[in-house]
CSV table of C-alpha atoms in Angstrom, one decimal:
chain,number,residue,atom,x,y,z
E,1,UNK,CA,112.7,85.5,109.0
E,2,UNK,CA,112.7,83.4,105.7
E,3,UNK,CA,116.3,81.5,105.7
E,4,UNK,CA,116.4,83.4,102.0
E,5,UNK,CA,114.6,86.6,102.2
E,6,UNK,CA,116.0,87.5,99.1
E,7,UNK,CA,114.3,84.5,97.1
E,8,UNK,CA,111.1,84.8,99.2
E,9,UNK,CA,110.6,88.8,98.7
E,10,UNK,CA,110.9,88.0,94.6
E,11,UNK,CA,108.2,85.2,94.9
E,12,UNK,CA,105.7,87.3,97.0
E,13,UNK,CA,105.9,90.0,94.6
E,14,UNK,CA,105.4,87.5,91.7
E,15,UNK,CA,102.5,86.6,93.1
E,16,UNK,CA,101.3,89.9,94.0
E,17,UNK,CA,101.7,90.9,90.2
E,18,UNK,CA,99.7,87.5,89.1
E,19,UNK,CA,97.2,88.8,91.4
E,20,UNK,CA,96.6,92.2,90.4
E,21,UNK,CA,96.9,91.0,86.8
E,22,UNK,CA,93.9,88.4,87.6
E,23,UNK,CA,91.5,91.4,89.4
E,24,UNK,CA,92.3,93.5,86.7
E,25,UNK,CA,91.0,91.3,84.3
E,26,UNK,CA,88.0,90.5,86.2
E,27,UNK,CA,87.5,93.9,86.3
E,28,UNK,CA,87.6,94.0,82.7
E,29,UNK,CA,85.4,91.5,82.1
E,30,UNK,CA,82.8,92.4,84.4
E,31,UNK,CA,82.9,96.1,83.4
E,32,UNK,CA,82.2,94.7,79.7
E,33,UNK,CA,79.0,93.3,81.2
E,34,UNK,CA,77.6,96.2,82.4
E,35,UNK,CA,78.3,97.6,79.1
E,36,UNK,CA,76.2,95.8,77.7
E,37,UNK,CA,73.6,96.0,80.6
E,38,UNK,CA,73.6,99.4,80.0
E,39,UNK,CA,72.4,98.9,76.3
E,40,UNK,CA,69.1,97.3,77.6
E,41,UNK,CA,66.0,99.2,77.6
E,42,UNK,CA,66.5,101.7,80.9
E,43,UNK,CA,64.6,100.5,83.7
E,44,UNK,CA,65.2,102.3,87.2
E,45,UNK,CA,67.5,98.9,88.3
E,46,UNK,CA,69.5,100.2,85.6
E,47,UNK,CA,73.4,100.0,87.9
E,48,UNK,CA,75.1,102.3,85.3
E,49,UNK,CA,72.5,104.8,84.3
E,50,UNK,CA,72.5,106.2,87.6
E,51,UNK,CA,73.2,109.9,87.3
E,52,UNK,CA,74.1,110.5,90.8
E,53,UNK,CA,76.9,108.4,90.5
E,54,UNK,CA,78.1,110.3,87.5
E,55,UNK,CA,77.4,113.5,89.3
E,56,UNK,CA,80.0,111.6,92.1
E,57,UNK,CA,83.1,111.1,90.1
E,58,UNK,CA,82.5,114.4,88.5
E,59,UNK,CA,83.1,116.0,91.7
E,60,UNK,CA,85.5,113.6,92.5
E,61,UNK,CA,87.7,114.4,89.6
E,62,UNK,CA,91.4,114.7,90.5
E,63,UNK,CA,91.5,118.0,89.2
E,64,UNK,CA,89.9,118.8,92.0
E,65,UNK,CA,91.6,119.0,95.8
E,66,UNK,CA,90.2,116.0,97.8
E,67,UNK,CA,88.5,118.5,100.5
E,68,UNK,CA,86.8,120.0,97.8
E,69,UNK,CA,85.7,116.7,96.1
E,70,UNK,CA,84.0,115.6,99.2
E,71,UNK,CA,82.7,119.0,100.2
E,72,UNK,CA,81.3,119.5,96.7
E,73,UNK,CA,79.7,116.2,96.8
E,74,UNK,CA,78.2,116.5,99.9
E,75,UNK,CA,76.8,119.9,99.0
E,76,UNK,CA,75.9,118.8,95.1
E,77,UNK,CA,74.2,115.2,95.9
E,78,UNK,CA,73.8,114.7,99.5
E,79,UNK,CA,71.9,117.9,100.0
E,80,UNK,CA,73.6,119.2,103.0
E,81,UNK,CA,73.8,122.9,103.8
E,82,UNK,CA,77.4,124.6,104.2
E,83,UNK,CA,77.1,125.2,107.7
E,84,UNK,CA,76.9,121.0,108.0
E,85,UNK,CA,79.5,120.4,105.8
E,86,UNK,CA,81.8,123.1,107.8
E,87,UNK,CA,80.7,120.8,110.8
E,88,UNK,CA,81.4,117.7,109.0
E,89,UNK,CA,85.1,119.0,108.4
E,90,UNK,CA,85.8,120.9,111.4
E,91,UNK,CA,86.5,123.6,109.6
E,92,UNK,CA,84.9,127.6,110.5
E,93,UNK,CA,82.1,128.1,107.8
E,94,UNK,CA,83.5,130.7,105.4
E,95,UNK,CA,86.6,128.7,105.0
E,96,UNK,CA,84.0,125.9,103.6
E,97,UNK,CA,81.5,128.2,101.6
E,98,UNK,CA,85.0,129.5,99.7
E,99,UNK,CA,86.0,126.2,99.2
E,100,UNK,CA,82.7,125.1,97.5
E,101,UNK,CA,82.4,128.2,95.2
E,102,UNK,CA,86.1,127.5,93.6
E,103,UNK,CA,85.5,124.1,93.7
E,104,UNK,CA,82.0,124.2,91.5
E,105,UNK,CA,84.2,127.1,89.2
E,106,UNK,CA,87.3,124.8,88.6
E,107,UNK,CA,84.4,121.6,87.4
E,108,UNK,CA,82.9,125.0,84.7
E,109,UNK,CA,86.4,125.7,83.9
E,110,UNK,CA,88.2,122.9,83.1
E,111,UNK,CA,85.1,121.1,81.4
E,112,UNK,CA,85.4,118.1,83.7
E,113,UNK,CA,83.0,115.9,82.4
E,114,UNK,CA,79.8,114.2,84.1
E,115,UNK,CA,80.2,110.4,83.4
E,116,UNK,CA,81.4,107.4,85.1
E,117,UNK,CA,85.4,107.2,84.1
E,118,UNK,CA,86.6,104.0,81.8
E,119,UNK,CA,87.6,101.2,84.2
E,120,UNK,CA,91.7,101.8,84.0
E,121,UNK,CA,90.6,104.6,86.0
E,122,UNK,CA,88.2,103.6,88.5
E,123,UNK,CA,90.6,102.3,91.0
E,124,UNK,CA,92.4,105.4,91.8
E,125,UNK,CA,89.1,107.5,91.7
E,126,UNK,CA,87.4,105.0,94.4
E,127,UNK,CA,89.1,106.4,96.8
E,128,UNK,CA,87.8,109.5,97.0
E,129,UNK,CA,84.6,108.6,96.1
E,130,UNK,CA,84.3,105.8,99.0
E,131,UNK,CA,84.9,108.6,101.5
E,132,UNK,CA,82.1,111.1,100.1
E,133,UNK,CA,79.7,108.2,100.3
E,134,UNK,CA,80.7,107.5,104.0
E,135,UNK,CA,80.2,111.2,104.7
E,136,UNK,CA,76.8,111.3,103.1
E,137,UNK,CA,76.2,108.0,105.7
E,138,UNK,CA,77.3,110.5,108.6
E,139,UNK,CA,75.5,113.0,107.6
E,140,UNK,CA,72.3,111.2,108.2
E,141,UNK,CA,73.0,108.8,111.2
E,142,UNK,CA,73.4,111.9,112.6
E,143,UNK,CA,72.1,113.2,115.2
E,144,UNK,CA,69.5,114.3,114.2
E,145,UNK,CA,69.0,111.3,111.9
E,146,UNK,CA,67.9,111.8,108.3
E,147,UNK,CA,66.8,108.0,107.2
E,148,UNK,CA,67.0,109.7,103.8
E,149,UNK,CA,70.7,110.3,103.5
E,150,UNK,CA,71.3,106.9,105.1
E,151,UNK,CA,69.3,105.1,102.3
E,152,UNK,CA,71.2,107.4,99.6
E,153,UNK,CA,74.8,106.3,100.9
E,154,UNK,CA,73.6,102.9,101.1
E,155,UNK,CA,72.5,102.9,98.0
E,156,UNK,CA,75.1,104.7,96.4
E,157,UNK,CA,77.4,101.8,98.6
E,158,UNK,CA,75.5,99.2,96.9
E,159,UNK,CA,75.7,101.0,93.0
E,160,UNK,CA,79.5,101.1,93.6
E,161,UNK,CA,79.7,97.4,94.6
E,162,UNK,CA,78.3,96.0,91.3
E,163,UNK,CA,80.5,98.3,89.6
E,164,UNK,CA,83.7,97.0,91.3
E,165,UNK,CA,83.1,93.7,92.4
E,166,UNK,CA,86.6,93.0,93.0
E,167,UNK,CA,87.7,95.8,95.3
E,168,UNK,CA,87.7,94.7,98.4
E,169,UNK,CA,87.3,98.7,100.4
E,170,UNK,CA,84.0,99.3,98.0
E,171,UNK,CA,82.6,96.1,99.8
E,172,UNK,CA,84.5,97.1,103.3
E,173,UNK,CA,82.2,100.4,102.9
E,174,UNK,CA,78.9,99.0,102.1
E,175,UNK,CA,79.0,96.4,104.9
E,176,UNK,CA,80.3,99.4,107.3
E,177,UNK,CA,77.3,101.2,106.8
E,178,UNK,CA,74.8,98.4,106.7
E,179,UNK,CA,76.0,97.1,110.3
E,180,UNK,CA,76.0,100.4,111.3
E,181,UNK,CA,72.3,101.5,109.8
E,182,UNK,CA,71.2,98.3,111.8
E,183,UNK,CA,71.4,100.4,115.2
E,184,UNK,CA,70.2,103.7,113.9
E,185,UNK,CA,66.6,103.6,115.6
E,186,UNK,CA,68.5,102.8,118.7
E,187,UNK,CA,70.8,105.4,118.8
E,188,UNK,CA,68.1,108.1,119.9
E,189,UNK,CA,65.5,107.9,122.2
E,190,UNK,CA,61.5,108.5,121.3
E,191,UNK,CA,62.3,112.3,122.9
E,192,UNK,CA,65.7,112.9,120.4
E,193,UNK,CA,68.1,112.0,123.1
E,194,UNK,CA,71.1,110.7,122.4
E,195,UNK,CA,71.7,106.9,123.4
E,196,UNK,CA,75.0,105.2,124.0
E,197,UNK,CA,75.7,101.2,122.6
E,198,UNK,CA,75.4,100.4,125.5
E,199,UNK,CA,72.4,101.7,126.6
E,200,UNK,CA,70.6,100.7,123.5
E,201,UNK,CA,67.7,98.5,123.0
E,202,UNK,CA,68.9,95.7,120.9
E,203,UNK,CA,65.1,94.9,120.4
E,204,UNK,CA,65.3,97.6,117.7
E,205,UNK,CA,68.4,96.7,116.0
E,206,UNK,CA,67.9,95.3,112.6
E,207,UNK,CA,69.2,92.0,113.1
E,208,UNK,CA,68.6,91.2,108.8
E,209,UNK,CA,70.6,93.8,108.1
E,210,UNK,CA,73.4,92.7,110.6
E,211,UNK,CA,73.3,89.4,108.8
E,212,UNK,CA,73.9,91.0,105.4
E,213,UNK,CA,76.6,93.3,106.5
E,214,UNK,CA,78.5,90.7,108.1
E,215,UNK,CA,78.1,88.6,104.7
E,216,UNK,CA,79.3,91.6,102.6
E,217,UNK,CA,81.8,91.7,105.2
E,218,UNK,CA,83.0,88.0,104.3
E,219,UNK,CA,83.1,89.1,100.7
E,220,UNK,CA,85.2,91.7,101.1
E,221,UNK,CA,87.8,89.5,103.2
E,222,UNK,CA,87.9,87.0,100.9
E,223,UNK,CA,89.2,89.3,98.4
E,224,UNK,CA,92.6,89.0,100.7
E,225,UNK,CA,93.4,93.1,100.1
E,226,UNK,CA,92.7,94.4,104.1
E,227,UNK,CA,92.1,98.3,103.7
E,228,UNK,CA,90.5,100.7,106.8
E,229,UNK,CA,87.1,100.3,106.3
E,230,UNK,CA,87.1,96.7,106.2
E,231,UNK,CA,88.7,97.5,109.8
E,232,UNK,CA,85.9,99.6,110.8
E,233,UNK,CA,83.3,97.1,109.7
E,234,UNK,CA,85.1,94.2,111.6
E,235,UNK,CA,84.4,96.5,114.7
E,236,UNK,CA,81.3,97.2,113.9
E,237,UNK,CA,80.2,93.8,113.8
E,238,UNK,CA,81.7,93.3,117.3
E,239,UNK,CA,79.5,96.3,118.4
E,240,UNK,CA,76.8,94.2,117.1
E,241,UNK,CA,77.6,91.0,119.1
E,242,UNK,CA,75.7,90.1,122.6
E,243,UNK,CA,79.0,91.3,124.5
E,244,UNK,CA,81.3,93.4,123.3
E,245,UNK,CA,85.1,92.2,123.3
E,246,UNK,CA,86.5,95.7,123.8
E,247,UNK,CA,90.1,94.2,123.7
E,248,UNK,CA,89.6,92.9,120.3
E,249,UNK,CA,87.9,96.2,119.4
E,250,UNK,CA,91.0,97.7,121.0
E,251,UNK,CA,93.2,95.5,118.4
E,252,UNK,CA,91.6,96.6,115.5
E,253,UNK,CA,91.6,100.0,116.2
E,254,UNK,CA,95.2,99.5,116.7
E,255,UNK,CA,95.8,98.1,113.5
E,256,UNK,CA,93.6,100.7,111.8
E,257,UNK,CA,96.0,103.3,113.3
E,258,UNK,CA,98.9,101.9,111.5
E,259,UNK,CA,96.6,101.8,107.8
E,260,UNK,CA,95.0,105.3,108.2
E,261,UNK,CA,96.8,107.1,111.0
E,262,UNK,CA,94.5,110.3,112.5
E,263,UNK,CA,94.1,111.8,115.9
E,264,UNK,CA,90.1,110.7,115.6
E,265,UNK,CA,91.5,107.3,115.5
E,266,UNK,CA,93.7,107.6,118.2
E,267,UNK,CA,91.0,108.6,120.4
E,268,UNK,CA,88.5,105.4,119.3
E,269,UNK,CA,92.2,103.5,120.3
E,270,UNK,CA,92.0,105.5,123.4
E,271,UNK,CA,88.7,104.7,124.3
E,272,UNK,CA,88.3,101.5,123.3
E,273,UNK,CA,91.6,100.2,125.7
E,274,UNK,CA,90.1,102.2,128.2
E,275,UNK,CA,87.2,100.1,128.3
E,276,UNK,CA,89.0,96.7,127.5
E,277,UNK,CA,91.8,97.3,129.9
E,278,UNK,CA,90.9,100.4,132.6
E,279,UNK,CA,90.4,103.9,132.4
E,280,UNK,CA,94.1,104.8,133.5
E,281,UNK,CA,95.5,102.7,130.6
E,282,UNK,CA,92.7,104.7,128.5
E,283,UNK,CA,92.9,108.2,130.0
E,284,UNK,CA,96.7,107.8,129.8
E,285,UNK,CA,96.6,107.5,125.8
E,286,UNK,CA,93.4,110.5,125.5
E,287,UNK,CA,96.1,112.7,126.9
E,288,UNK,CA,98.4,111.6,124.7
E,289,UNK,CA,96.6,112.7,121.7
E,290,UNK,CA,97.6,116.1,120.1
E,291,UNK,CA,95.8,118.6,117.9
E,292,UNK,CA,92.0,117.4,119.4
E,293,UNK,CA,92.0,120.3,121.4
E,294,UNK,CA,89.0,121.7,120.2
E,295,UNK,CA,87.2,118.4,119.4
E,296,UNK,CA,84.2,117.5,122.2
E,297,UNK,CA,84.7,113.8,121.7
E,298,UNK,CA,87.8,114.0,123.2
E,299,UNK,CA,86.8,115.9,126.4
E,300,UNK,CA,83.6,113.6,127.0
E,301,UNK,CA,86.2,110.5,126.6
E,302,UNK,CA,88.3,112.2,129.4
E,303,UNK,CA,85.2,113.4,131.2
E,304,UNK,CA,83.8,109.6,131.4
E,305,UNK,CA,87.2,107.8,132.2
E,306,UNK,CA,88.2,110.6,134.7
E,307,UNK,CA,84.2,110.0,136.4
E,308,UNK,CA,85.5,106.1,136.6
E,309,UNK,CA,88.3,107.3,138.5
E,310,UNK,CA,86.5,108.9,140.8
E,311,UNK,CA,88.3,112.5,139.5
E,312,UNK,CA,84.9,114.3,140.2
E,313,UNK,CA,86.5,118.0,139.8
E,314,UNK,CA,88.3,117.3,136.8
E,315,UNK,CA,85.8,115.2,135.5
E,316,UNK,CA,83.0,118.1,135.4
E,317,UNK,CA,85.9,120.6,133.7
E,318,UNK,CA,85.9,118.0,130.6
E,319,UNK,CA,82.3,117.2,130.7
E,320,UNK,CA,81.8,121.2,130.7
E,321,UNK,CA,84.5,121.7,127.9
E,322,UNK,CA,82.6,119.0,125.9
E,323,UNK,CA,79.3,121.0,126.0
E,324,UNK,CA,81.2,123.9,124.9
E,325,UNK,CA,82.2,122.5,121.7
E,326,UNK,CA,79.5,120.1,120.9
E,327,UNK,CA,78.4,120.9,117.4
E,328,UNK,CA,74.2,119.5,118.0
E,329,UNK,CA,72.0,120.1,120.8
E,330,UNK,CA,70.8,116.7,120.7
E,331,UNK,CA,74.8,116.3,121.8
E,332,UNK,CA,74.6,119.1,124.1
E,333,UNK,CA,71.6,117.8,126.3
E,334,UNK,CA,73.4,114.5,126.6
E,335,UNK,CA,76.7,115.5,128.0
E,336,UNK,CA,74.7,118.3,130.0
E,337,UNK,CA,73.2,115.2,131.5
E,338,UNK,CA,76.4,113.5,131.8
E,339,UNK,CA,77.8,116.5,133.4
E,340,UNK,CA,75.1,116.8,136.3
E,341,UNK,CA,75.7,113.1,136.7
């Protein structure tokens, strides 16, 4: 406790303000520059004339619900077909299909224009836009993997960097997805199984691109504004280390449940402790969870920590419950194969 917490709650927030005031004008300034860049003769390095990131903040206008945003995105510029996107949400299909058709009326009706907003608005727009790009990355790291939507989100990760240097989350995002692109060829076998971390072959990991999430990573911290996906990449780059320290995995995770609390989050906490400290300790908080009920992650979490304990019967009821609900048969043959284990 500060002996005057008064005084010292008045200076933090001075500096705070001097702060923002500084990134906003560094903001400014850059933003001016790629004015200007965008006056040079197009070339296709051109960072502003990029129409799919236009296409991006138009359907990430706030006009629009933020379901429908990323939905419409995903749909729009990533390609995917509704059924995938339902998937994507956990939501039932026709709920999703509906929610794309009023979403692409209310962009006709309201005139919502197709351009990159004026930098005093970028901020609150990133957002939104930082989770369509992270869906996109899904999407495509699948399984099945689509290197194509990878490279797009990537990309896209890459476009929105230049174009806000000095938000730390854009950079948070952009080394997320390289560290985790780095293990894609390693996630599934040469016959489109589905293999674990820790059954990969690191000999296939990208270790360049490790190195240049890890320093986008650094760029992003040094920007001293923590946000969740800065969290995520810090894990991921643990994932990407010779051992993983599951109990520093398991700290992060906590401190990413008190930034962007979800029961998906609660179960990575869940599974990470139990891993880091015992499956008890981890089985105890999977139960804990509420409203995962019909989400197979959840049951192959208990299904593996209950198989620890030696809980064979109960163990096959979770494994069985998780083939039930997986959404991929790629997913399917895997915990099928757990199951028989």
């Amino acid at each position: 406790m500060p002996a005057s917490p008064g005084a010292w709650i008045v200076v933090t927030a001075r500096n705070r303000a001097i702060d923002r005031i500084r990134r906003e004008r560094t903001l400014a300034r850059k933003t001016e520059l790629l004015v200007r860049a965008e006056q040079l003769p197009e070339t296709e390095e051109g960072p502003i004339r990029d129409e799919r990131l236009e296409l991006i903040f138009a359907c990430c206008h706030p006009a629009l619900s933020p379901e429908a945003q990323v939905a419409l995105t995903l749909s729009l510029l990533g390609g995917l077909t509704t059924p995938e996107i339902a998937r994507a949400f956990l939501v039932p299909e026709p709920t999703m299909a509906q929610r794309i058709v009023r979403a692409k009326r209310k962009i006709r009706d309201a005139g919502i224009p197709l351009r990159v907003p004026p930098e005093h608005l970028l901020p609150e727009r990133v957002r939104t836009v930082l989770a369509t790009v992270y869906l996109v990355f899904n999407a495509g790291y699948g399984p099945p993997v689509r290197r194509e939507l990878c490279a797009e989100a990537i990309r896209l990760a890459l476009v929105l960097a230049t174009l806000m240097p000095d938000e730390a989350e854009v950079h948070g995002l952009h080394a997320l997805i390289l560290l985790h692109d780095a293990r894609r060829d390693a996630r599934v076998g040469a016959d489109g199984s589905l293999v674990l971390l820790e059954d990969q072959d690191r000999g296939l990991w990208d270790e360049a691109e490790i190195a240049e999430g890890r320093r986008v990573l650094e760029r992003a911290l040094a920007l001293r504004s923590p946000g969740p996906y800065q969290l995520q990449a810090a894990i991921a780059s643990l994932h990407a280390e010779p051992a993983v320290d599951w109990a520093q995995v398991a700290l992060l995770y906590a401190r990413l449940a008190e930034l962007a609390p979800s029961p998906v989050v609660q179960l990575n906490l869940a599974a990470a402790i139990g891993l880091a400290h015992g499956p008890s300790e981890g089985l105890a908080l999977a139960d804990s969870i509420a409203g995962l009920d019909d989400y197979y992650l959840l049951h192959a979490t208990r299904g593996r920590f209950l198989a620890d304990l030696d809980r064979g019967v109960e163990a096959r009821a979770a494994y069985a419950r998780a083939v039930e609900l997986a959404p991929t048969e790629i997913e399917r043959a895997f915990l099928r194969e757990r199951l028989q284990r």
